[in-house]
Amino acid sequence: ATGTFRQPTTVRPLPAKTVRIGRDAGNDLVIDDLVVSRQHAELRALADGRHEIVDLGSHNGTFLNGQPVSRAVLGAGDIVG
């Protein structure tokens, strides 16, 4: 799969907990788009204060700054798609 890199439509602060992302209504962050899997990814708060994005085996993949990732630590200004 390939990602289309776009400027974000919203910018959100990162919470100090795990946030499950996907199309299913049971997720913490629901994205109503068929490109997004029902259980797509998790945004995890790490003990050292950083955050990581973890793909949950999604069909179309998870992207960080336009590059596909299965797991990656986030930095200031990073764009997850």
Tab-separated table of C-alpha atoms in Angstrom:
chain	number	residue	atom	x	y	z
A	1	ALA	CA	0.000	0.000	0.000
A	2	THR	CA	1.101	3.547	-0.528
A	3	GLY	CA	0.172	6.624	1.453
A	4	THR	CA	-0.848	10.037	0.297
A	5	PHE	CA	0.886	12.697	2.343
A	6	ARG	CA	-1.462	15.587	3.122
A	7	GLN	CA	-1.355	18.433	5.570
A	8	PRO	CA	-3.419	17.607	8.665
A	9	THR	CA	-6.967	18.918	8.956
A	10	THR	CA	-6.752	18.810	12.757
A	11	VAL	CA	-3.894	18.825	15.240
A	12	ARG	CA	-4.487	17.063	18.548
A	13	PRO	CA	-2.447	16.876	21.752
A	14	LEU	CA	-1.230	13.386	22.646
A	15	PRO	CA	-2.957	11.800	25.663
A	16	ALA	CA	-1.089	10.015	28.464
A	17	LYS	CA	-2.801	6.675	27.735
A	18	THR	CA	-3.274	4.164	24.919
A	19	VAL	CA	-5.735	5.287	22.249
A	20	ARG	CA	-7.163	2.688	19.857
A	21	ILE	CA	-7.825	4.069	16.367
A	22	GLY	CA	-10.102	2.589	13.723
A	23	ARG	CA	-13.407	2.555	11.906
A	24	ASP	CA	-15.291	0.488	14.520
A	25	ALA	CA	-17.487	2.430	16.965
A	26	GLY	CA	-15.722	0.734	19.911
A	27	ASN	CA	-12.437	2.573	19.257
A	28	ASP	CA	-11.307	5.602	21.252
A	29	LEU	CA	-10.790	7.555	18.018
A	30	VAL	CA	-13.268	6.583	15.289
A	31	ILE	CA	-12.408	7.472	11.683
A	32	ASP	CA	-15.330	6.869	9.331
A	33	ASP	CA	-13.368	6.121	6.165
A	34	LEU	CA	-13.142	2.807	4.303
A	35	VAL	CA	-9.350	3.248	3.991
A	36	VAL	CA	-9.199	2.798	7.781
A	37	SER	CA	-9.522	-0.749	9.172
A	38	ARG	CA	-12.005	-1.536	11.943
A	39	GLN	CA	-9.085	-1.947	14.402
A	40	HIS	CA	-6.364	0.032	12.630
A	41	ALA	CA	-3.691	1.257	15.062
A	42	GLU	CA	-2.875	2.183	18.638
A	43	LEU	CA	-1.261	5.358	19.886
A	44	ARG	CA	0.610	4.312	23.031
A	45	ALA	CA	2.019	6.507	25.787
A	46	LEU	CA	5.463	5.257	26.848
A	47	ALA	CA	6.841	5.351	30.405
A	48	ASP	CA	9.461	7.943	29.412
A	49	GLY	CA	6.794	10.421	28.221
A	50	ARG	CA	7.196	9.703	24.518
A	51	HIS	CA	4.497	8.143	22.331
A	52	GLU	CA	4.540	5.432	19.688
A	53	ILE	CA	2.149	4.466	16.911
A	54	VAL	CA	1.574	0.725	16.399
A	55	ASP	CA	-0.224	-0.711	13.376
A	56	LEU	CA	-2.658	-3.487	14.344
A	57	GLY	CA	-2.348	-5.431	11.102
A	58	SER	CA	-4.461	-2.960	9.147
A	59	HIS	CA	-5.225	-3.647	5.497
A	60	ASN	CA	-3.909	-0.329	4.130
A	61	GLY	CA	-1.135	0.287	6.656
A	62	THR	CA	-0.189	3.091	9.007
A	63	PHE	CA	2.025	5.957	7.893
A	64	LEU	CA	4.360	8.320	9.733
A	65	ASN	CA	5.324	11.423	7.768
A	66	GLY	CA	4.252	9.656	4.579
A	67	GLN	CA	6.284	6.475	5.181
A	68	PRO	CA	4.735	3.093	6.071
A	69	VAL	CA	5.477	1.875	9.618
A	70	SER	CA	4.452	-1.078	11.752
A	71	ARG	CA	5.698	0.586	14.955
A	72	ALA	CA	7.445	3.914	15.444
A	73	VAL	CA	8.190	6.427	18.192
A	74	LEU	CA	6.664	9.841	17.491
A	75	GLY	CA	8.471	13.161	17.599
A	76	ALA	CA	7.312	16.768	17.667
A	77	GLY	CA	5.596	17.741	14.424
A	78	ASP	CA	5.202	14.165	13.130
A	79	ILE	CA	2.137	13.415	11.002
A	80	VAL	CA	0.372	10.064	11.418
A	81	GLY	CA	-1.833	8.894	8.573
